[in-house]
Short mmCIF file of C-alpha atoms in Angstrom, two decimals:
data_model
loop_
_atom_site.label_atom_id
_atom_site.label_comp_id
_atom_site.label_asym_id
_atom_site.label_seq_id
_atom_site.Cartn_x
_atom_site.Cartn_y
_atom_site.Cartn_z
CA MET A 96 0.00 0.00 0.00
CA LYS A 97 2.74 2.39 0.98
CA GLU A 98 4.65 1.62 -2.20
CA SER A 99 1.61 2.23 -4.34
CA VAL A 100 1.09 5.66 -2.73
CA GLU A 101 4.80 6.39 -3.28
CA GLU A 102 4.45 5.48 -6.94
CA LYS A 103 1.25 7.44 -7.36
CA LYS A 104 2.97 10.55 -6.05
CA TYR A 105 5.04 10.71 -9.19
CA ALA A 106 2.17 10.10 -11.59
CA PRO A 107 0.99 13.07 -13.67
CA VAL A 108 -2.14 15.12 -13.14
CA GLY A 109 -4.67 14.92 -16.02
CA VAL A 110 -6.07 18.26 -17.21
CA PHE A 111 -8.69 18.57 -19.91
CA ASP A 112 -10.67 21.16 -21.81
CA SER A 113 -12.64 21.46 -25.05
CA GLY A 114 -9.57 22.99 -26.69
CA VAL A 115 -6.96 25.57 -25.81
CA GLY A 116 -8.83 27.48 -23.07
CA GLY A 117 -7.79 25.07 -20.33
CA LEU A 118 -4.18 25.99 -20.99
CA THR A 119 -4.80 29.05 -18.78
CA VAL A 120 -5.47 26.56 -15.96
CA ALA A 121 -2.51 24.35 -16.88
CA ARG A 122 -0.35 27.48 -16.84
CA GLU A 123 -1.48 28.29 -13.30
CA ILE A 124 -0.79 24.70 -12.14
CA MET A 125 2.71 24.89 -13.68
CA ARG A 126 3.31 28.12 -11.77
CA GLN A 127 1.88 27.11 -8.38
CA LEU A 128 2.72 23.39 -8.40
CA PRO A 129 5.99 23.24 -10.34
CA GLU A 130 6.77 19.67 -9.16
CA GLU A 131 3.63 18.20 -10.75
CA SER A 132 3.73 16.58 -14.15
CA ILE A 133 0.73 17.19 -16.40
CA ILE A 134 -1.02 15.29 -19.17
CA TYR A 135 -3.24 17.78 -20.99
CA PHE A 136 -6.03 16.81 -23.36
CA GLY A 137 -7.75 19.36 -25.65
CA ASP A 138 -10.85 18.12 -27.49
CA THR A 139 -10.11 20.18 -30.60
CA ALA A 140 -12.12 17.86 -32.87
CA ARG A 141 -15.34 18.78 -31.05
CA VAL A 142 -14.58 22.27 -29.71
CA PRO A 143 -16.49 24.37 -28.60
CA TYR A 144 -18.47 22.84 -25.72
CA GLY A 145 -20.24 26.03 -24.62
CA SER A 146 -23.19 25.81 -26.99
CA LYS A 147 -23.75 22.05 -26.71
CA SER A 148 -26.14 20.11 -24.49
CA LYS A 149 -25.55 18.61 -21.07
CA GLU A 150 -25.93 15.04 -22.36
CA THR A 151 -23.34 15.59 -25.08
CA ILE A 152 -20.85 17.20 -22.70
CA ILE A 153 -21.22 14.34 -20.22
CA ARG A 154 -20.59 11.79 -23.01
CA TYR A 155 -17.51 13.64 -24.24
CA SER A 156 -16.15 14.11 -20.69
CA LYS A 157 -16.49 10.39 -19.92
CA GLN A 158 -14.50 9.48 -23.02
CA ILE A 159 -11.74 11.89 -22.05
CA ILE A 160 -11.58 10.68 -18.45
CA HIS A 161 -11.25 7.10 -19.66
CA PHE A 162 -8.35 8.20 -21.85
CA LEU A 163 -6.63 10.05 -19.00
CA GLU A 164 -7.14 7.06 -16.67
CA SER A 165 -5.53 4.82 -19.28
CA MET A 166 -2.53 7.18 -19.27
CA GLY A 167 -2.05 6.58 -15.53
CA VAL A 168 -2.91 9.99 -14.09
CA LYS A 169 -3.36 10.29 -10.32
CA ALA A 170 -5.99 13.05 -10.35
CA ILE A 171 -8.06 14.97 -12.90
CA VAL A 172 -8.66 18.70 -13.35
CA VAL A 173 -11.71 19.58 -15.46
CA ALA A 174 -10.23 22.80 -16.85
CA CYS A 175 -13.40 23.77 -18.68
CA ASN A 176 -16.29 25.63 -17.08
CA THR A 177 -18.93 24.06 -19.30
CA ALA A 178 -17.73 20.52 -18.55
CA SER A 179 -17.40 21.39 -14.84
CA ALA A 180 -20.95 22.80 -14.85
CA PHE A 181 -22.59 19.93 -16.76
CA ALA A 182 -20.53 16.84 -16.09
CA LEU A 183 -18.54 17.00 -12.84
CA GLU A 184 -21.23 15.85 -10.41
CA GLU A 185 -22.33 13.14 -12.85
CA LEU A 186 -18.78 11.85 -13.19
CA ARG A 187 -17.73 11.89 -9.56
CA PRO A 188 -19.53 8.68 -8.47
CA GLU A 189 -17.78 6.68 -11.22
CA MET A 190 -14.34 8.05 -10.48
CA LYS A 191 -11.59 6.02 -8.88
CA MET A 192 -9.39 9.06 -8.32
CA PRO A 193 -9.71 12.65 -7.09
CA ILE A 194 -11.31 15.07 -9.55
CA ILE A 195 -11.67 18.85 -9.35
CA GLY A 196 -13.39 21.36 -11.63
CA VAL A 197 -12.98 25.09 -12.04
CA VAL A 198 -16.46 26.22 -10.96
CA LYS A 199 -16.35 25.45 -7.25
CA PRO A 200 -12.96 27.12 -6.69
CA GLY A 201 -14.08 30.12 -8.78
CA ALA A 202 -17.33 30.44 -6.82
CA LYS A 203 -15.48 30.26 -3.52
CA ALA A 204 -13.00 32.92 -4.61
CA ALA A 205 -15.80 35.25 -5.71
CA ALA A 206 -17.70 34.75 -2.45
CA LYS A 207 -14.51 35.70 -0.55
CA THR A 208 -13.77 38.68 -2.81
CA THR A 209 -17.12 40.48 -2.90
CA GLN A 210 -17.75 43.23 -0.38
CA ASN A 211 -21.29 44.14 -1.36
CA GLY A 212 -22.55 40.62 -2.22
CA ARG A 213 -23.22 41.44 -5.87
CA ILE A 214 -21.34 39.17 -8.27
CA GLY A 215 -21.38 38.95 -12.05
CA VAL A 216 -20.61 35.75 -13.98
CA ILE A 217 -19.64 35.63 -17.64
CA GLY A 218 -19.28 32.34 -19.50
CA THR A 219 -20.64 30.18 -22.29
CA GLU A 220 -24.34 29.64 -22.84
CA GLY A 221 -23.97 26.23 -21.17
CA THR A 222 -22.24 27.49 -18.05
CA VAL A 223 -24.43 30.54 -17.53
CA GLY A 224 -27.65 28.66 -18.37
CA SER A 225 -26.80 25.94 -15.84
CA GLN A 226 -26.87 28.48 -12.97
CA ILE A 227 -24.11 26.46 -11.35
CA TYR A 228 -22.13 29.50 -10.20
CA THR A 229 -25.22 30.82 -8.40
CA GLU A 230 -25.70 27.50 -6.65
CA MET A 231 -22.03 27.24 -5.62
CA ILE A 232 -21.73 30.86 -4.47
CA HIS A 233 -24.86 30.47 -2.35
CA ARG A 234 -23.13 27.66 -0.42
CA HIS A 235 -20.68 30.28 0.86
CA ASN A 236 -22.95 33.31 0.89
CA PRO A 237 -26.67 32.52 0.66
CA LYS A 238 -27.58 36.19 0.31
CA ALA A 239 -25.29 36.96 -2.62
CA GLN A 240 -26.98 38.32 -5.73
CA ILE A 241 -25.61 36.76 -8.91
CA LEU A 242 -26.08 38.15 -12.39
CA GLY A 243 -25.02 35.95 -15.34
CA LYS A 244 -24.33 36.82 -18.96
CA ALA A 245 -23.40 34.41 -21.76
CA CYS A 246 -20.72 35.80 -24.10
CA PRO A 247 -20.63 33.33 -27.03
CA LEU A 248 -18.38 35.47 -29.26
CA PHE A 249 -15.52 35.69 -26.74
CA VAL A 250 -14.17 32.21 -27.52
CA PRO A 251 -13.99 32.70 -31.31
CA LEU A 252 -12.47 36.17 -30.79
CA VAL A 253 -9.74 34.67 -28.60
CA GLU A 254 -9.17 31.89 -31.12
CA GLU A 255 -8.87 34.53 -33.87
CA GLY A 256 -6.19 36.16 -31.70
CA TRP A 257 -7.99 39.52 -31.49
CA LEU A 258 -7.22 39.93 -27.81
CA LYS A 259 -7.02 43.74 -27.60
CA ASP A 260 -8.75 44.54 -30.87
CA PRO A 261 -11.34 47.37 -31.19
CA VAL A 262 -13.87 44.77 -32.39
CA THR A 263 -13.31 42.69 -29.27
CA ILE A 264 -13.68 45.78 -27.09
CA GLU A 265 -16.95 46.68 -28.84
CA VAL A 266 -18.29 43.13 -28.40
CA ALA A 267 -17.20 43.16 -24.75
CA LYS A 268 -18.91 46.52 -24.17
CA ARG A 269 -22.11 45.08 -25.61
CA TYR A 270 -22.04 41.96 -23.44
CA LEU A 271 -20.92 43.76 -20.30
CA ALA A 272 -23.51 46.55 -20.65
CA SER A 273 -25.94 44.32 -18.79
CA PHE A 274 -23.79 44.79 -15.67
CA GLN A 275 -24.03 48.57 -15.77
CA GLU A 276 -26.03 49.95 -12.88
CA SER A 277 -26.10 46.45 -11.37
CA GLY A 278 -23.52 47.53 -8.79
CA ILE A 279 -21.48 44.31 -8.96
CA ASP A 280 -18.05 44.60 -7.36
CA THR A 281 -16.81 41.17 -8.52
CA LEU A 282 -16.90 39.50 -11.93
CA ILE A 283 -16.07 35.82 -12.46
CA LEU A 284 -14.28 34.98 -15.71
CA GLY A 285 -16.35 31.80 -16.01
CA CYS A 286 -14.71 30.38 -19.13
CA THR A 287 -11.08 29.38 -19.34
CA HIS A 288 -10.59 31.40 -22.54
CA TYR A 289 -11.59 34.66 -20.88
CA PRO A 290 -8.43 35.35 -18.83
CA LEU A 291 -6.85 36.04 -22.23
CA LEU A 292 -9.30 38.98 -22.57
CA ARG A 293 -8.63 40.15 -19.04
CA SER A 294 -7.26 43.58 -19.87
CA ALA A 295 -10.11 44.46 -22.26
CA ILE A 296 -12.69 43.33 -19.69
CA GLN A 297 -10.98 45.20 -16.84
CA ASP A 298 -10.84 48.42 -18.88
CA ILE A 299 -14.58 48.27 -19.53
CA MET A 300 -15.62 47.27 -16.02
CA GLY A 301 -13.32 49.82 -14.36
CA SER A 302 -10.86 49.29 -11.54
CA SER A 303 -13.54 49.10 -8.83
CA VAL A 304 -14.67 45.69 -10.10
CA ASN A 305 -12.51 42.70 -9.13
CA LEU A 306 -12.05 40.09 -11.83
CA VAL A 307 -11.91 36.53 -10.53
CA ASN A 308 -9.97 34.00 -12.59
CA PRO A 309 -10.95 30.55 -11.27
CA ALA A 310 -7.62 29.12 -12.52
CA TYR A 311 -5.76 30.57 -9.55
CA GLU A 312 -8.08 29.00 -6.93
CA THR A 313 -8.28 25.78 -8.92
CA ALA A 314 -4.52 25.31 -8.66
CA GLN A 315 -4.75 25.98 -4.91
CA GLY A 316 -7.61 23.48 -4.64
CA LEU A 317 -5.59 20.90 -6.56
CA ARG A 318 -2.70 21.33 -4.14
CA ARG A 319 -4.99 20.69 -1.15
CA LEU A 320 -6.57 17.70 -2.90
CA LEU A 321 -3.23 16.07 -3.67
CA GLU A 322 -1.92 16.72 -0.16
CA GLY A 323 -5.15 15.37 1.35
CA HIS A 324 -4.70 12.13 -0.59
CA GLN A 325 -0.96 12.12 0.19
CA ILE A 326 -0.14 12.04 -3.50
CA ALA A 327 1.52 15.45 -3.94
CA ASN A 328 4.76 15.18 -5.88
CA ASP A 329 7.80 15.99 -3.74
CA GLY A 330 10.00 16.51 -6.77
CA LYS A 331 12.44 13.78 -5.72
CA ALA A 332 11.86 11.74 -8.89
CA GLY A 333 13.06 14.49 -11.22
CA PRO A 334 11.57 17.54 -12.89
CA ALA A 335 7.94 17.81 -13.99
CA LYS A 336 7.05 16.57 -17.48
CA TYR A 337 4.30 18.05 -19.61
CA GLN A 338 2.54 16.06 -22.32
CA PHE A 339 -0.17 17.32 -24.65
CA TYR A 340 -2.82 15.35 -26.53
CA VAL A 341 -5.54 16.66 -28.83
CA SER A 342 -8.32 15.14 -30.93
CA ASP A 343 -7.52 17.30 -33.98
CA ALA A 344 -5.23 19.96 -35.49
CA ALA A 345 -2.18 19.22 -33.34
CA GLU A 346 0.12 21.74 -35.02
CA LYS A 347 -2.28 24.65 -34.55
CA PHE A 348 -2.77 23.66 -30.90
CA LYS A 349 0.98 23.52 -30.35
CA ASN A 350 1.45 27.02 -31.75
CA PHE A 351 -1.32 28.45 -29.58
CA ALA A 352 0.05 26.65 -26.51
CA ASN A 353 3.51 28.02 -27.13
CA SER A 354 2.10 31.55 -27.28
CA ILE A 355 0.60 31.35 -23.78
CA LEU A 356 2.62 28.77 -21.79
CA PRO A 357 5.82 29.59 -19.91
CA CYS A 358 7.59 26.54 -21.38
CA GLU A 359 8.07 25.48 -24.98
CA ILE A 360 6.09 22.44 -26.01
CA LYS A 361 7.65 20.38 -28.77
CA GLU A 362 4.72 18.20 -29.70
CA ALA A 363 0.99 17.72 -29.28
CA GLN A 364 -0.07 14.16 -30.09
CA LEU A 365 -3.21 13.36 -31.98
CA ILE A 366 -5.62 10.69 -30.68
CA HIS A 367 -9.11 9.56 -31.70
CA ILE A 368 -10.99 10.21 -28.50
CA GLU A 369 -14.34 8.72 -29.53
CA GLU A 370 -12.85 5.26 -30.01
CA MET B 891 -35.24 -2.82 -62.40
CA LYS B 892 -37.87 -0.42 -63.64
CA GLU B 893 -39.83 -0.78 -60.41
CA SER B 894 -36.77 -0.05 -58.34
CA VAL B 895 -36.15 3.16 -60.29
CA GLU B 896 -39.83 4.07 -59.86
CA GLU B 897 -39.55 3.57 -56.11
CA LYS B 898 -36.27 5.45 -55.89
CA LYS B 899 -37.88 8.46 -57.55
CA TYR B 900 -39.94 9.03 -54.45
CA ALA B 901 -37.11 8.58 -51.98
CA PRO B 902 -35.83 11.70 -50.23
CA VAL B 903 -32.61 13.59 -50.95
CA GLY B 904 -30.11 13.60 -48.07
CA VAL B 905 -28.61 17.00 -47.24
CA PHE B 906 -25.97 17.52 -44.56
CA ASP B 907 -23.92 20.23 -42.94
CA SER B 908 -21.94 20.81 -39.74
CA GLY B 909 -24.94 22.63 -38.31
CA VAL B 910 -27.48 25.19 -39.47
CA GLY B 911 -25.54 26.71 -42.39
CA GLY B 912 -26.65 24.04 -44.86
CA LEU B 913 -30.25 25.16 -44.33
CA THR B 914 -29.52 27.93 -46.85
CA VAL B 915 -28.91 25.14 -49.38
CA ALA B 916 -31.96 23.13 -48.25
CA ARG B 917 -34.02 26.33 -48.62
CA GLU B 918 -32.85 26.70 -52.23
CA ILE B 919 -33.65 23.03 -53.01
CA MET B 920 -37.14 23.50 -51.53
CA ARG B 921 -37.63 26.53 -53.77
CA GLN B 922 -36.25 25.12 -57.02
CA LEU B 923 -37.21 21.45 -56.60
CA PRO B 924 -40.47 21.61 -54.66
CA GLU B 925 -41.36 17.99 -55.45
CA GLU B 926 -38.26 16.60 -53.70
CA SER B 927 -38.44 15.33 -50.15
CA ILE B 928 -35.42 16.11 -47.95
CA ILE B 929 -33.75 14.45 -45.00
CA TYR B 930 -31.45 17.04 -43.44
CA PHE B 931 -28.70 16.24 -40.96
CA GLY B 932 -26.89 18.96 -38.96
CA ASP B 933 -23.85 17.83 -36.96
CA THR B 934 -24.51 20.23 -34.10
CA ALA B 935 -22.57 18.11 -31.57
CA ARG B 936 -19.34 18.71 -33.49
CA VAL B 937 -19.96 22.06 -35.20
CA PRO B 938 -17.99 23.95 -36.51
CA TYR B 939 -16.07 22.06 -39.21
CA GLY B 940 -14.21 25.05 -40.63
CA SER B 941 -11.25 25.00 -38.24
CA LYS B 942 -10.82 21.21 -38.12
CA SER B 943 -8.49 18.97 -40.12
CA LYS B 944 -9.14 17.11 -43.36
CA GLU B 945 -8.87 13.69 -41.67
CA THR B 946 -11.45 14.62 -39.03
CA ILE B 947 -13.88 16.06 -41.60
CA ILE B 948 -13.61 12.92 -43.75
CA ARG B 949 -14.33 10.71 -40.72
CA TYR B 950 -17.34 12.80 -39.70
CA SER B 951 -18.68 12.93 -43.28
CA LYS B 952 -18.46 9.14 -43.64
CA GLN B 953 -20.48 8.63 -40.47
CA ILE B 954 -23.16 11.02 -41.70
CA ILE B 955 -23.36 9.43 -45.16
CA HIS B 956 -23.82 6.01 -43.57
CA PHE B 957 -26.66 7.43 -41.52
CA LEU B 958 -28.31 9.04 -44.56
CA GLU B 959 -27.92 5.79 -46.55
CA SER B 960 -29.60 3.91 -43.72
CA MET B 961 -32.50 6.36 -44.01
CA GLY B 962 -33.01 5.37 -47.66
CA VAL B 963 -32.03 8.57 -49.45
CA LYS B 964 -31.57 8.44 -53.23
CA ALA B 965 -28.83 11.09 -53.49
CA ILE B 966 -26.71 13.21 -51.16
CA VAL B 967 -25.98 16.93 -51.11
CA VAL B 968 -22.92 17.93 -49.09
CA ALA B 969 -24.30 21.33 -48.06
CA CYS B 970 -21.09 22.40 -46.33
CA ASN B 971 -18.15 23.97 -48.12
CA THR B 972 -15.55 22.56 -45.73
CA ALA B 973 -16.87 19.00 -46.10
CA SER B 974 -17.16 19.48 -49.87
CA ALA B 975 -13.57 20.75 -50.00
CA PHE B 976 -12.03 18.06 -47.79
CA ALA B 977 -14.19 14.99 -48.13
CA LEU B 978 -16.16 14.88 -51.39
CA GLU B 979 -13.52 13.37 -53.66
CA GLU B 980 -12.52 10.90 -50.95
CA LEU B 981 -16.10 9.78 -50.48
CA ARG B 982 -17.14 9.47 -54.10
CA PRO B 983 -15.44 6.10 -54.83
CA GLU B 984 -17.25 4.47 -51.89
CA MET B 985 -20.66 5.85 -52.79
CA LYS B 986 -23.47 3.74 -54.16
CA MET B 987 -25.58 6.79 -55.06
CA PRO B 988 -25.13 10.20 -56.67
CA ILE B 989 -23.47 12.83 -54.49
CA ILE B 990 -22.97 16.54 -55.08
CA GLY B 991 -21.18 19.22 -53.07
CA VAL B 992 -21.45 23.00 -53.08
CA VAL B 993 -17.94 23.88 -54.26
CA LYS B 994 -18.07 22.70 -57.87
CA PRO B 995 -21.40 24.43 -58.62
CA GLY B 996 -20.18 27.59 -56.86
CA ALA B 997 -16.93 27.60 -58.82
CA LYS B 998 -18.78 27.11 -62.10
CA ALA B 999 -21.18 29.95 -61.32
CA ALA B 1000 -18.30 32.30 -60.46
CA ALA B 1001 -16.43 31.39 -63.65
CA LYS B 1002 -19.57 32.22 -65.64
CA THR B 1003 -20.23 35.45 -63.73
CA THR B 1004 -16.83 37.14 -63.83
CA GLN B 1005 -16.09 39.59 -66.62
CA ASN B 1006 -12.52 40.47 -65.73
CA GLY B 1007 -11.39 37.04 -64.49
CA ARG B 1008 -10.68 38.22 -60.95
CA ILE B 1009 -12.64 36.30 -58.33
CA GLY B 1010 -12.62 36.48 -54.53
CA VAL B 1011 -13.50 33.55 -52.27
CA ILE B 1012 -14.47 33.86 -48.62
CA GLY B 1013 -14.94 30.80 -46.42
CA THR B 1014 -13.65 28.91 -43.41
CA GLU B 1015 -9.96 28.30 -42.79
CA GLY B 1016 -10.45 24.76 -44.08
CA THR B 1017 -12.14 25.72 -47.33
CA VAL B 1018 -9.85 28.63 -48.16
CA GLY B 1019 -6.70 26.74 -47.11
CA SER B 1020 -7.64 23.78 -49.34
CA GLN B 1021 -7.46 26.00 -52.47
CA ILE B 1022 -10.30 23.91 -53.86
CA TYR B 1023 -12.18 26.86 -55.36
CA THR B 1024 -9.04 27.88 -57.25
CA GLU B 1025 -8.66 24.38 -58.64
CA MET B 1026 -12.33 24.12 -59.65
CA ILE B 1027 -12.52 27.61 -61.19
CA HIS B 1028 -9.39 26.89 -63.25
CA ARG B 1029 -11.20 23.96 -64.88
CA HIS B 1030 -13.58 26.50 -66.43
CA ASN B 1031 -11.21 29.42 -66.78
CA PRO B 1032 -7.51 28.54 -66.45
CA LYS B 1033 -6.48 32.19 -66.48
CA ALA B 1034 -8.76 33.36 -63.68
CA GLN B 1035 -7.02 34.98 -60.73
CA ILE B 1036 -8.45 33.83 -57.41
CA LEU B 1037 -7.94 35.59 -54.09
CA GLY B 1038 -9.07 33.75 -50.94
CA LYS B 1039 -9.74 35.03 -47.43
CA ALA B 1040 -10.75 32.98 -44.39
CA CYS B 1041 -13.39 34.69 -42.23
CA PRO B 1042 -13.57 32.56 -39.06
CA LEU B 1043 -15.74 35.00 -37.07
CA PHE B 1044 -18.59 35.05 -39.61
CA VAL B 1045 -20.05 31.71 -38.47
CA PRO B 1046 -20.21 32.62 -34.75
CA LEU B 1047 -21.63 36.06 -35.64
CA VAL B 1048 -24.41 34.41 -37.68
CA GLU B 1049 -25.07 31.94 -34.87
CA GLU B 1050 -25.26 34.87 -32.42
CA GLY B 1051 -27.90 36.35 -34.77
CA TRP B 1052 -25.98 39.60 -35.32
CA LEU B 1053 -26.74 39.64 -39.05
CA LYS B 1054 -26.79 43.41 -39.65
CA ASP B 1055 -25.05 44.50 -36.50
CA PRO B 1056 -22.38 47.25 -36.46
CA VAL B 1057 -19.93 44.74 -34.98
CA THR B 1058 -20.56 42.34 -37.87
CA ILE B 1059 -20.10 45.16 -40.36
CA GLU B 1060 -16.79 46.14 -38.72
CA VAL B 1061 -15.58 42.51 -38.77
CA ALA B 1062 -16.67 42.17 -42.40
CA LYS B 1063 -14.86 45.39 -43.33
CA ARG B 1064 -11.70 44.02 -41.74
CA TYR B 1065 -11.87 40.69 -43.55
CA LEU B 1066 -12.94 42.17 -46.88
CA ALA B 1067 -10.26 44.89 -46.81
CA SER B 1068 -7.89 42.40 -48.42
CA PHE B 1069 -10.04 42.59 -51.58
CA GLN B 1070 -9.68 46.36 -51.89
CA GLU B 1071 -7.61 47.34 -54.91
CA SER B 1072 -7.66 43.69 -56.01
CA GLY B 1073 -10.17 44.57 -58.71
CA ILE B 1074 -12.34 41.47 -58.19
CA ASP B 1075 -15.76 41.69 -59.84
CA THR B 1076 -17.10 38.45 -58.31
CA LEU B 1077 -17.07 37.17 -54.74
CA ILE B 1078 -18.02 33.60 -53.81
CA LEU B 1079 -19.84 33.18 -50.50
CA GLY B 1080 -17.88 29.99 -49.86
CA CYS B 1081 -19.57 28.96 -46.59
CA THR B 1082 -23.24 28.12 -46.30
CA HIS B 1083 -23.65 30.49 -43.35
CA TYR B 1084 -22.55 33.50 -45.36
CA PRO B 1085 -25.68 34.08 -47.46
CA LEU B 1086 -27.24 35.18 -44.16
CA LEU B 1087 -24.70 38.06 -44.13
CA ARG B 1088 -25.31 38.87 -47.78
CA SER B 1089 -26.58 42.42 -47.34
CA ALA B 1090 -23.71 43.45 -45.03
CA ILE B 1091 -21.17 41.96 -47.46
CA GLN B 1092 -22.81 43.57 -50.51
CA ASP B 1093 -22.84 46.99 -48.82
CA ILE B 1094 -19.12 46.78 -48.15
CA MET B 1095 -18.11 45.36 -51.52
CA GLY B 1096 -20.32 47.78 -53.45
CA SER B 1097 -22.81 47.04 -56.22
CA SER B 1098 -20.13 46.47 -58.88
CA VAL B 1099 -19.10 43.19 -57.25
CA ASN B 1100 -21.36 40.18 -57.89
CA LEU B 1101 -21.90 37.90 -54.93
CA VAL B 1102 -22.16 34.22 -55.84
CA ASN B 1103 -24.18 32.01 -53.52
CA PRO B 1104 -23.31 28.39 -54.45
CA ALA B 1105 -26.67 27.22 -53.07
CA TYR B 1106 -28.47 28.40 -56.19
CA GLU B 1107 -26.21 26.49 -58.59
CA THR B 1108 -26.12 23.49 -56.27
CA ALA B 1109 -29.91 23.12 -56.51
CA GLN B 1110 -29.63 23.37 -60.30
CA GLY B 1111 -26.86 20.77 -60.28
CA LEU B 1112 -28.97 18.50 -58.11
CA ARG B 1113 -31.83 18.76 -60.58
CA ARG B 1114 -29.55 17.71 -63.47
CA LEU B 1115 -28.08 14.89 -61.39
CA LEU B 1116 -31.49 13.46 -60.47
CA GLU B 1117 -32.76 13.78 -64.03
CA GLY B 1118 -29.58 12.16 -65.38
CA HIS B 1119 -30.14 9.17 -63.10
CA GLN B 1120 -33.88 9.20 -63.89
CA ILE B 1121 -34.72 9.52 -60.24
CA ALA B 1122 -36.25 13.02 -60.16
CA ASN B 1123 -39.51 13.08 -58.22
CA ASP B 1124 -42.51 13.79 -60.46
CA GLY B 1125 -44.71 14.69 -57.51
CA LYS B 1126 -47.23 11.94 -58.26
CA ALA B 1127 -46.72 10.24 -54.91
CA GLY B 1128 -47.84 13.25 -52.90
CA PRO B 1129 -46.26 16.42 -51.55
CA ALA B 1130 -42.62 16.68 -50.45
CA LYS B 1131 -41.76 15.80 -46.86
CA TYR B 1132 -38.98 17.41 -44.88
CA GLN B 1133 -37.28 15.66 -41.97
CA PHE B 1134 -34.53 17.09 -39.76
CA TYR B 1135 -31.96 15.25 -37.67
CA VAL B 1136 -29.19 16.70 -35.51
CA SER B 1137 -26.47 15.33 -33.24
CA ASP B 1138 -27.21 17.83 -30.44
CA ALA B 1139 -29.40 20.70 -29.23
CA ALA B 1140 -32.47 19.85 -31.30
CA GLU B 1141 -34.68 22.62 -29.94
CA LYS B 1142 -32.19 25.38 -30.71
CA PHE B 1143 -31.74 23.98 -34.22
CA LYS B 1144 -35.49 23.91 -34.78
CA ASN B 1145 -35.84 27.54 -33.76
CA PHE B 1146 -33.03 28.63 -36.06
CA ALA B 1147 -34.44 26.56 -38.93
CA ASN B 1148 -37.86 28.10 -38.48
CA SER B 1149 -36.33 31.57 -38.70
CA ILE B 1150 -34.86 30.94 -42.15
CA LEU B 1151 -36.94 28.24 -43.87
CA PRO B 1152 -40.12 28.97 -45.85
CA CYS B 1153 -41.98 26.16 -44.06
CA GLU B 1154 -42.48 25.52 -40.39
CA ILE B 1155 -40.62 22.54 -39.01
CA LYS B 1156 -42.25 20.85 -36.07
CA GLU B 1157 -39.40 18.70 -34.88
CA ALA B 1158 -35.69 18.03 -35.20
CA GLN B 1159 -34.75 14.56 -34.01
CA LEU B 1160 -31.63 13.85 -32.01
CA ILE B 1161 -29.32 10.99 -33.00
CA HIS B 1162 -25.87 9.85 -31.84
CA ILE B 1163 -23.97 10.06 -35.10
CA GLU B 1164 -20.67 8.59 -33.89
CA GLU B 1165 -22.27 5.25 -33.05
#
């Protein structure tokens, strides 16, 4: 038993997303937990998840978790808000290993951050429609008022690379207008692509509104989870390794990853996830 | 043999796309070939196709064609430029029935329309990157000069419903700027979503540029194909029936379809296409 825990310690953490967005979470894990190896999966053949149904997202998430299990990961991070919102609670009973999503940590961080109890949430149609952030925030602060807004064009704008473009700012102004006069003091970036639009969003919301990026709290939550299960990597077996798998367009993924990650990735491997 | 041809006459035509875009082609078939029944499939669980690889699009297209065959269609229309560009020639040898895409008819129409031999093509990354329009136009006019431009934000803007929005016009201006001073007199709307942005695109390009919507020529091509195989529906077995299948989010699809089709559709049925 002791040996198996020792071995597990050095196993990688599995991180998955619909595509490249979850790299903002992987980046935060690399920064906060530099001893941990990561196997990242991006479902680029079926991206985006945000406009698809709960049933479909659960099916896709199960396939990915089976793949990550087969690769010997010790824990799984669902680095996608839509998959966290739709699939996490459905998946947990079947899981043999610890699993953590981005919604719960993000909700907790927002509940801690707000002073006036008014919190905005932006995300995909799926995430916002699920009302999951409202439910999770209310566990910490039952009186909090939560205002959600789906921003379906943000993901394609990020993927087009128009991060600080006037068009992106105009789209953001349109979406964020619903928060005007709402008096929110905290805004959750409830989609893992959105931290890449952070500066545009902050400019529009003004400096009095705190932006919450769930990636930061997710990495903290992962640390506690690994320590709780006594499977945190102590770094004694050598430096962390990062591996990347995708279901399509590996070269394009690699280029995007290299533009946002602190390390250079040499390869993203293609697999057929539905098989 | 004669009986089987008689029966086949009354079978539906299969039409497929990655999602709702192909409805602009279905709409044209309904208008020009009102006797023909249609079975439409929209791959809404894996939309969009435009940013995905050739191998993935071929795999998805094969699955869909097997489904349409199992539904007893007599011919297939690939109502998606990306699938037409990547998969049509790969699929043809395996096909037991006539199949037609949107690229060849669109290329032929553009070659007929242009006066000065300078043609623009807008479409997804996949379609434009494949250079298929260039290849097909050169069969009709080897000296034509073709200028392509991928417009990845057009599909999400259409799906957001921002058809005549200032943001859409700004994005269109940006993408279409590459055609300024190119002297094109013809522009192919090389993605089945784009006819829904026709008026914004025409305003920017000016009235001297002819917009070619391949849907029109595709319906004409389908008519010739059915007549050539002696399987055109003569209408004697009753009025045309239209059936719709999707791989996800049936209700949303139905609402979109009802906003652009001339008839009301009562139901879109959900199927698991990868099985």
